[in-house]
Coordinates of C-alpha atoms and ligand atoms in Angstrom, one line a residue:
M1 CA 126.0 101.1 114.0
D2 CA 124.5 104.2 112.5
K3 CA 121.8 106.2 114.3
L4 CA 119.4 108.9 113.0
E5 CA 119.2 112.0 115.1
I6 CA 115.9 114.0 114.6
E7 CA 114.9 117.4 115.9
G8 CA 111.2 117.3 115.6
G9 CA 108.5 119.9 115.0
V10 CA 109.4 121.1 111.4
P11 CA 106.5 120.9 108.9
L12 CA 107.8 119.1 105.8
R13 CA 107.5 121.1 102.6
G14 CA 108.5 120.4 99.0
E15 CA 108.8 117.5 96.6
V16 CA 110.1 114.0 97.1
A17 CA 110.8 111.4 94.3
I18 CA 109.6 107.9 95.2
S19 CA 112.1 105.1 94.5
G20 CA 111.4 101.7 92.8
A21 CA 109.6 99.1 94.9
K22 CA 111.8 96.8 97.0
N23 CA 109.1 94.2 97.1
A24 CA 108.8 94.2 93.3
V25 CA 112.5 94.2 92.4
L26 CA 113.4 91.4 94.8
P27 CA 111.2 88.7 93.1
I28 CA 111.9 90.2 89.7
L29 CA 115.6 89.8 90.3
A30 CA 115.1 86.2 91.3
A31 CA 113.1 85.7 88.1
T32 CA 116.2 86.6 86.0
I33 CA 117.4 83.0 86.8
L34 CA 114.8 81.9 84.2
A35 CA 116.1 84.1 81.4
D36 CA 118.0 82.9 78.4
G37 CA 119.7 86.2 77.7
P38 CA 120.5 89.5 79.4
C39 CA 117.9 91.4 81.5
V40 CA 117.9 95.1 82.1
L41 CA 116.0 96.4 85.1
E42 CA 115.4 100.1 85.4
G43 CA 114.1 102.3 88.3
V44 CA 115.9 100.1 90.7
P45 CA 116.4 101.4 94.3
D46 CA 119.7 101.3 96.1
L47 CA 119.0 99.2 99.1
R48 CA 120.7 96.7 101.5
D49 CA 118.2 94.0 100.6
L50 CA 118.9 94.4 97.0
D51 CA 122.6 93.8 97.6
T52 CA 121.7 90.6 99.5
M53 CA 119.7 89.3 96.5
I54 CA 122.5 90.2 94.1
R55 CA 125.0 88.2 96.3
I56 CA 122.6 85.3 96.2
L57 CA 122.2 85.5 92.4
R58 CA 126.0 85.6 92.0
E59 CA 126.2 82.4 94.1
L60 CA 123.6 80.9 91.7
G61 CA 125.6 81.6 88.6
V62 CA 124.0 84.9 87.5
E63 CA 126.3 87.8 86.6
V64 CA 124.9 91.1 87.9
E65 CA 126.1 94.5 87.0
K66 CA 124.9 97.4 89.1
G67 CA 124.6 101.0 87.8
P68 CA 122.8 104.0 89.1
G69 CA 119.1 102.9 89.1
I70 CA 119.9 100.1 86.7
L71 CA 120.7 96.4 87.0
T72 CA 121.9 94.1 84.2
T73 CA 121.8 90.3 84.7
Q74 CA 123.0 87.4 82.7
V75 CA 122.9 83.7 83.6
V76 CA 126.5 82.3 83.1
D77 CA 126.3 79.0 85.0
D78 CA 123.2 76.9 85.1
S79 CA 124.7 74.2 87.3
K80 CA 124.3 76.0 90.7
C81 CA 121.3 75.5 92.8
R82 CA 122.2 76.2 96.4
A83 CA 121.2 79.4 98.2
P84 CA 123.2 79.5 101.4
Y85 CA 122.0 80.0 105.0
E86 CA 124.5 82.9 105.5
L87 CA 122.6 85.0 103.0
V88 CA 119.1 83.7 103.3
K89 CA 119.0 84.2 107.0
T90 CA 119.5 88.0 106.5
M91 CA 116.5 88.3 104.1
R92 CA 113.3 86.2 103.9
A93 CA 112.7 87.3 100.3
S94 CA 115.6 85.1 99.3
I95 CA 113.0 82.3 99.3
C96 CA 111.9 83.7 95.9
V97 CA 114.8 81.8 94.2
L98 CA 113.1 78.5 94.9
G99 CA 110.5 78.7 92.1
P100 CA 112.9 79.9 89.3
L101 CA 115.5 77.2 90.3
L102 CA 112.9 74.5 90.1
A103 CA 111.5 75.7 86.8
R104 CA 114.8 76.2 85.0
R105 CA 117.3 73.9 86.8
K106 CA 114.8 71.3 88.0
R107 CA 116.5 71.3 91.5
A108 CA 117.1 73.6 94.4
E109 CA 118.7 73.7 97.8
V110 CA 117.5 76.8 99.6
S111 CA 118.1 77.5 103.3
F112 CA 114.9 77.5 105.3
P113 CA 114.2 81.1 106.3
G114 CA 114.5 81.6 110.0
G115 CA 112.4 83.5 112.5
C116 CA 111.2 87.1 112.1
V117 CA 110.5 89.8 114.7
I118 CA 107.2 90.6 113.1
G119 CA 105.8 87.2 114.1
P120 CA 105.6 83.6 112.7
R121 CA 106.2 83.6 108.9
P122 CA 105.8 80.0 107.8
I123 CA 106.4 79.0 104.1
D124 CA 103.9 76.0 104.1
L125 CA 101.9 77.6 101.3
H126 CA 105.1 78.0 99.1
V127 CA 105.8 74.3 99.7
A128 CA 102.2 73.2 99.2
G129 CA 102.0 75.2 96.0
L130 CA 105.3 73.8 94.5
E131 CA 104.4 70.3 95.6
G132 CA 101.0 70.9 93.9
L133 CA 102.9 71.4 90.6
G134 CA 104.6 68.0 91.3
A135 CA 107.9 69.1 92.9
E136 CA 109.3 66.8 95.5
M137 CA 110.4 68.7 98.6
R138 CA 112.1 67.7 101.8
L139 CA 113.7 69.6 104.6
E140 CA 117.2 68.4 105.6
A141 CA 119.8 70.1 107.7
G142 CA 118.0 73.4 107.6
Y143 CA 117.7 73.3 103.8
I144 CA 114.8 72.8 101.5
H145 CA 115.9 70.2 99.0
A146 CA 113.6 70.3 96.0
D147 CA 113.3 68.2 92.8
G148 CA 111.3 69.6 89.9
R149 CA 111.8 67.0 87.2
K150 CA 108.2 65.8 87.5
M151 CA 106.5 69.2 87.5
S152 CA 103.5 69.8 85.3
G153 CA 100.7 72.4 85.1
R154 CA 97.9 71.9 87.6
E155 CA 95.3 73.9 89.6
I156 CA 96.8 75.3 92.8
Y157 CA 94.9 76.9 95.7
L158 CA 97.2 79.4 97.6
G159 CA 94.8 80.8 100.3
G160 CA 96.0 80.6 103.9
A161 CA 94.7 81.4 107.4
Y162 CA 95.7 85.1 106.8
G163 CA 94.7 85.3 103.1
P164 CA 96.9 84.8 100.1
T165 CA 100.7 84.8 100.2
V166 CA 102.7 87.4 98.3
T167 CA 106.0 85.7 97.8
G168 CA 104.3 82.3 97.7
T169 CA 102.3 83.5 94.7
A170 CA 105.6 84.8 93.2
N171 CA 107.3 81.4 93.7
V172 CA 104.5 79.3 92.1
L173 CA 104.1 81.8 89.2
M174 CA 107.9 81.6 88.5
A175 CA 107.8 77.9 88.7
A176 CA 104.8 77.6 86.4
V177 CA 106.1 79.7 83.5
L178 CA 108.6 77.1 82.3
T179 CA 106.5 74.1 83.4
P180 CA 104.7 72.1 80.7
G181 CA 100.9 72.5 80.7
T182 CA 98.5 75.0 82.2
T183 CA 98.7 76.1 85.8
V184 CA 95.8 77.9 87.5
I185 CA 96.6 79.7 90.7
E186 CA 93.5 80.3 92.8
H187 CA 93.5 82.9 95.6
A188 CA 96.7 84.4 94.3
A189 CA 98.0 87.6 96.0
C190 CA 96.8 90.7 94.1
E191 CA 99.6 93.0 95.4
P192 CA 101.0 95.4 92.7
E193 CA 104.4 93.9 93.2
V194 CA 103.1 90.4 92.1
A195 CA 101.5 92.1 89.0
D196 CA 104.8 93.7 88.2
L197 CA 106.6 90.4 88.4
A198 CA 104.0 88.8 86.1
R199 CA 104.4 91.6 83.6
F200 CA 108.2 91.0 83.7
L201 CA 107.6 87.3 83.0
V202 CA 105.4 88.2 80.1
A203 CA 108.1 90.5 78.8
M204 CA 110.5 87.5 78.8
G205 CA 108.0 85.5 76.8
G206 CA 105.9 83.9 79.5
K207 CA 102.2 83.3 79.2
V208 CA 100.3 84.7 82.1
V209 CA 96.6 85.7 82.1
G210 CA 94.6 87.5 84.9
I211 CA 97.5 89.7 86.1
G212 CA 96.5 91.8 89.1
G213 CA 93.7 89.4 90.1
P214 CA 93.2 86.4 92.4
H215 CA 92.9 84.0 89.5
L216 CA 96.0 83.5 87.4
E217 CA 96.4 81.2 84.4
V218 CA 99.9 80.3 83.3
T219 CA 100.7 78.3 80.2
G220 CA 104.2 76.8 80.3
V221 CA 106.7 77.7 77.6
D222 CA 110.0 76.0 76.7
R223 CA 112.2 79.1 77.0
L224 CA 112.2 82.6 78.3
T225 CA 114.4 85.3 76.7
G226 CA 116.0 88.3 78.4
A227 CA 113.9 91.5 78.8
R228 CA 114.0 95.2 79.7
H229 CA 111.7 96.2 82.5
R230 CA 111.0 99.3 84.6
V231 CA 110.1 98.5 88.2
I232 CA 107.0 100.1 89.7
A233 CA 107.2 102.8 92.4
D234 CA 107.4 101.8 96.0
R235 CA 103.9 102.3 97.4
I236 CA 105.1 101.7 101.0
E237 CA 107.9 104.3 100.8
A238 CA 105.2 106.6 99.3
G239 CA 102.8 105.9 102.2
T240 CA 105.6 106.5 104.7
F241 CA 106.3 109.9 103.3
M242 CA 102.6 110.7 103.3
T243 CA 102.4 110.0 107.1
A244 CA 105.6 112.1 107.6
A245 CA 103.8 115.0 105.8
A246 CA 100.6 114.4 107.8
I247 CA 102.2 114.2 111.3
T248 CA 104.3 117.3 110.7
H249 CA 101.3 119.3 109.3
G250 CA 103.3 119.7 106.2
D251 CA 102.7 120.2 102.5
V252 CA 104.5 117.6 100.4
V253 CA 104.3 116.5 96.7
L254 CA 105.3 112.9 95.9
R255 CA 106.7 112.4 92.5
G256 CA 106.6 109.0 90.8
A257 CA 104.2 107.3 93.2
D258 CA 101.2 105.5 91.7
A259 CA 98.0 106.6 93.4
S260 CA 96.1 103.5 92.2
H261 CA 98.4 101.4 94.4
L262 CA 97.6 103.5 97.5
T263 CA 93.8 103.7 97.5
A264 CA 93.4 102.3 101.0
A265 CA 96.2 104.5 102.5
I266 CA 94.7 107.6 100.8
A267 CA 91.2 106.8 102.0
T268 CA 92.6 106.4 105.5
L269 CA 94.5 109.7 105.4
T270 CA 91.3 111.4 104.2
R271 CA 89.4 110.0 107.2
M272 CA 92.2 111.4 109.4
G273 CA 91.5 114.9 108.0
V274 CA 94.5 115.0 105.7
T275 CA 94.1 116.5 102.2
V276 CA 95.4 114.2 99.5
E277 CA 95.3 115.5 96.0
R278 CA 96.0 113.4 92.9
R279 CA 97.3 115.8 90.3
A280 CA 97.1 115.9 86.5
D281 CA 100.9 115.3 86.3
K282 CA 100.4 112.1 88.3
S283 CA 102.1 113.5 91.4
I284 CA 100.3 113.3 94.7
R285 CA 100.1 116.4 97.1
V286 CA 99.6 115.7 100.8
R287 CA 98.7 118.5 103.2
A288 CA 97.6 118.4 106.8
L289 CA 96.0 121.7 107.7
E290 CA 94.3 120.6 110.9
R291 CA 94.8 118.3 113.9
I292 CA 94.9 114.6 112.9
R293 CA 91.5 112.9 113.4
P294 CA 91.3 109.4 114.9
T295 CA 90.2 106.5 112.8
D296 CA 90.2 102.7 112.8
I297 CA 92.5 100.6 110.7
V298 CA 92.4 96.9 109.8
T299 CA 95.3 95.5 107.8
L300 CA 94.3 93.2 105.0
P301 CA 95.7 91.8 101.7
H302 CA 95.8 94.2 98.8
P303 CA 93.7 96.2 97.9
G304 CA 93.0 96.4 101.6
F305 CA 95.1 98.5 104.0
P306 CA 98.7 97.3 103.8
T307 CA 100.3 95.8 106.9
D308 CA 103.7 97.4 105.9
L309 CA 102.1 100.9 106.6
Q310 CA 100.5 99.9 109.9
A311 CA 103.3 101.1 112.1
Q312 CA 103.7 104.5 110.3
F313 CA 100.0 105.2 110.5
M314 CA 99.9 104.2 114.2
A315 CA 102.7 106.7 114.9
T316 CA 100.6 109.3 113.2
L317 CA 97.4 108.4 115.1
C318 CA 99.4 108.8 118.4
V319 CA 98.8 112.6 118.0
A320 CA 95.2 112.3 116.8
D321 CA 92.4 114.2 118.5
G322 CA 90.8 111.0 120.1
N323 CA 91.1 107.2 120.1
S324 CA 91.8 104.9 117.2
F325 CA 91.8 101.1 116.9
V326 CA 94.5 99.5 114.8
T327 CA 93.9 95.8 114.1
E328 CA 96.7 93.7 112.5
K329 CA 95.1 90.8 110.5
I330 CA 98.2 89.8 108.5
Y331 CA 100.8 89.5 111.3
P332 CA 98.8 89.5 114.6
E333 CA 102.0 90.1 116.6
R334 CA 103.4 93.0 114.5
F335 CA 103.4 95.5 117.3
I336 CA 107.1 95.7 118.2
H337 CA 107.0 99.4 117.6
V338 CA 104.5 100.0 120.3
A339 CA 106.9 99.9 123.2
E340 CA 109.3 102.4 121.5
L341 CA 106.4 104.8 120.7
Q342 CA 105.3 104.6 124.3
R343 CA 108.9 105.7 125.2
M344 CA 108.0 108.8 123.2
R345 CA 104.9 109.5 125.4
A346 CA 102.4 107.7 123.2
R347 CA 99.4 106.1 124.9
I348 CA 98.8 102.7 123.3
R349 CA 97.2 99.6 124.8
K350 CA 97.4 96.3 123.1
E351 CA 94.4 93.8 123.2
G352 CA 95.3 90.8 121.2
P353 CA 95.7 91.8 117.5
T354 CA 94.3 95.3 118.2
A355 CA 96.1 98.3 119.5
I356 CA 94.0 101.1 121.1
V357 CA 95.8 104.4 120.4
E358 CA 94.7 107.2 122.7
G359 CA 95.8 110.4 121.0
V360 CA 98.1 112.7 122.9
D361 CA 98.7 116.4 122.4
Y362 CA 102.4 115.9 121.7
L363 CA 105.1 113.2 121.4
S364 CA 108.4 113.7 123.3
G365 CA 111.7 113.0 121.6
A366 CA 113.7 110.1 123.1
P367 CA 116.4 107.5 122.3
V368 CA 114.6 104.6 120.7
M369 CA 115.6 101.3 119.1
A370 CA 114.6 100.1 115.6
S371 CA 113.7 96.5 115.4
D372 CA 112.5 95.9 111.8
L373 CA 112.1 97.8 108.6
R374 CA 108.7 99.3 109.0
A375 CA 108.9 99.8 112.8
S376 CA 112.0 101.9 112.3
A377 CA 110.2 104.0 109.7
A378 CA 107.4 104.6 112.2
L379 CA 109.9 105.8 114.8
V380 CA 111.4 108.3 112.2
V381 CA 107.8 109.5 111.5
A382 CA 107.1 110.0 115.2
G383 CA 110.5 111.7 115.7
L384 CA 109.7 114.3 113.0
A385 CA 106.7 115.5 115.0
A386 CA 108.1 115.0 118.5
R387 CA 109.2 117.8 120.8
G388 CA 113.0 117.7 121.2
T389 CA 115.5 115.2 120.0
T390 CA 114.8 111.6 118.9
L391 CA 117.8 109.2 118.4
V392 CA 116.9 106.1 116.4
D393 CA 119.4 103.4 116.9
R394 CA 120.1 100.4 114.6
V395 CA 119.0 102.2 111.4
Y396 CA 120.5 99.4 109.3
H397 CA 117.0 98.1 109.5
I398 CA 115.7 101.2 107.6
D399 CA 118.5 101.0 105.0
R400 CA 117.1 97.6 104.0
G401 CA 114.0 99.2 102.5
Y402 CA 114.4 103.0 102.2
E403 CA 116.8 104.6 99.8
R404 CA 118.7 107.6 101.3
I405 CA 115.7 108.4 103.7
E406 CA 117.5 111.2 105.6
E407 CA 118.6 112.9 102.5
K408 CA 115.1 112.9 101.1
L409 CA 113.7 114.2 104.5
V410 CA 116.4 117.0 104.7
A411 CA 115.3 118.1 101.2
L412 CA 111.8 118.5 102.7
G413 CA 113.2 120.7 105.5
A414 CA 113.5 118.0 108.2
R415 CA 116.2 118.4 110.9
I416 CA 117.6 114.9 110.6
R417 CA 121.1 113.6 110.3
R418 CA 122.8 110.2 110.3
I419 CA 125.4 109.6 113.1
S420 CA 127.7 107.0 111.8
D421 CA 130.0 105.0 114.0
R422 CA 132.2 102.4 112.5
T423 CA 130.8 99.5 114.3
P424 CA 129.6 97.3 111.4
A425 CA 125.9 96.4 111.3
P426 CA 125.2 92.8 112.4
L427 CA 124.0 90.4 109.7
D428 CA 120.8 90.2 111.8
Ligands
EPZ501 C1 105.5 90.1 101.6 O1 106.0 89.1 102.5 C2 106.3 91.3 101.8 N1 107.7 91.0 101.6 C3 106.1 91.8 103.3 O2 106.8 93.0 103.4 C4 104.7 92.0 103.6 O3 104.5 92.4 104.9 C5 103.9 90.8 103.2 O4 104.1 90.4 101.9 C6 102.4 91.0 103.4 O5 101.9 92.1 102.6 C7 108.1 91.0 100.3 O6 107.4 91.1 99.3 C8 109.6 90.7 100.1 P1 102.9 86.6 102.8 P2 105.6 87.5 102.4 O7 103.4 85.3 102.4 O8 105.4 87.2 101.0 C9 101.1 83.8 106.2 C10 108.4 94.6 104.2 O9 108.3 95.3 105.3 N2 101.7 82.8 105.4 O10 102.0 87.3 101.9 O11 106.5 86.8 103.2 C11 102.1 84.8 106.8 O12 102.6 84.3 108.0 C12 108.0 93.2 104.3 O13 108.7 95.1 103.1 C13 101.5 81.4 105.8 O14 100.8 81.2 106.7 O15 104.2 87.6 103.2 C14 101.3 86.1 106.9 O16 100.5 86.0 108.1 C15 107.7 92.7 105.7 N3 102.1 80.5 105.1 C16 100.4 86.0 105.7 O17 100.3 84.6 105.3 C17 102.9 80.7 104.0 O18 103.5 79.8 103.4 C18 100.9 86.8 104.5 O19 102.3 86.5 104.3 C19 103.1 82.1 103.6 C20 102.5 83.1 104.4

């Protein structure tokens, strides 16, 4: 399994191009099941999770052609409705095929997604939302068996104990676009990735009103055509590079990132004493000229502070000039990175869903273990600032959601390299 070896202490300088958003392109790819005609997706990142979704679509009778930054899809067999455990177990976002299968093929057999290291991730809201539209769902032998023949437009409330659900909103939205009648989704997720999916559905001929807000109105249509769509930039990749610039006291320009999707992250960096400049050419310049200041973070649904940036910001606050409180309100157990950061000399104490981060004057490079996508990004960010060498093991986690991360970092002056050994990465 590949490792990343990082010699820390180099201020990052230069420009980095931000890739397309993983969490937008995955549901958008699932939505191509709905299309009567070819779809062309542009600005597509090259990621392990995308390959998994492509394999699932091929299992479901969708031809997918992959080119540099482009994907072309065409439904060739409408009879398939089974998304197998072998694939679904490697990526929770596979659940996003449930809505499109029900809408277009009126039946689905999707493996129930298993456990996740970031904490419990039930899909009760997905099920309740689709049952709310009239789908009949049952769980048998580890598979969700769903029948959509009786679906019709209705009012659906999608709020849960931790707020709205991102992929749950995506599933109900994709089911509703081809379902007769009007569906109203209340407490829908407002993440930019959900809005991007909704724009793609509209490009295919869908009728969706209220895009980007918590109240969505969908009027079912009989048929959706193919469409061409450019995927939004990855705000989580952008936020990760912002913390890398901050923790190394660098000066980095992000190209292609959308600052309007990063307001909470930018406000937090500003509180940490980092200079963030939105430039006329739409690029974002990040400079850290002084020691990082401590601040408190509470993760919330969008437009609040994203949980997917919590670990990277925590790593940065480890070298702040004082104490910070980081509270995780979306996944209260999402602190698996803490123990690895502590191995790097970080001083972090966990109290329930809050981590108290006592800033230290320096982090020390060490061998560390990646456990999930964002935790591994946080270890890379910490390693870039640490004294000495950090060796991040199991980087297949990072390849799931970051396109060529070490190449992009080397281009910014980082001393980082991938150490490949031929042991194949486990399928999680
Ligand atoms: C999406 O996951 C993202 N994944 C996650 O990013 C992200 O962390 C999450 O949204 C929150 O922003 C993709 O878009 C592919 P949720 P999703 O349903 O849709 C609870 C990454 O690193 N909940 O919005 O699975 C749930 O347990 C990944 O790229 C229910 O209780 O998240 C959580 O506490 C990790 N019942 C909260 O709601 C449900 O049926 C939000 O989850 C669904 C969710």
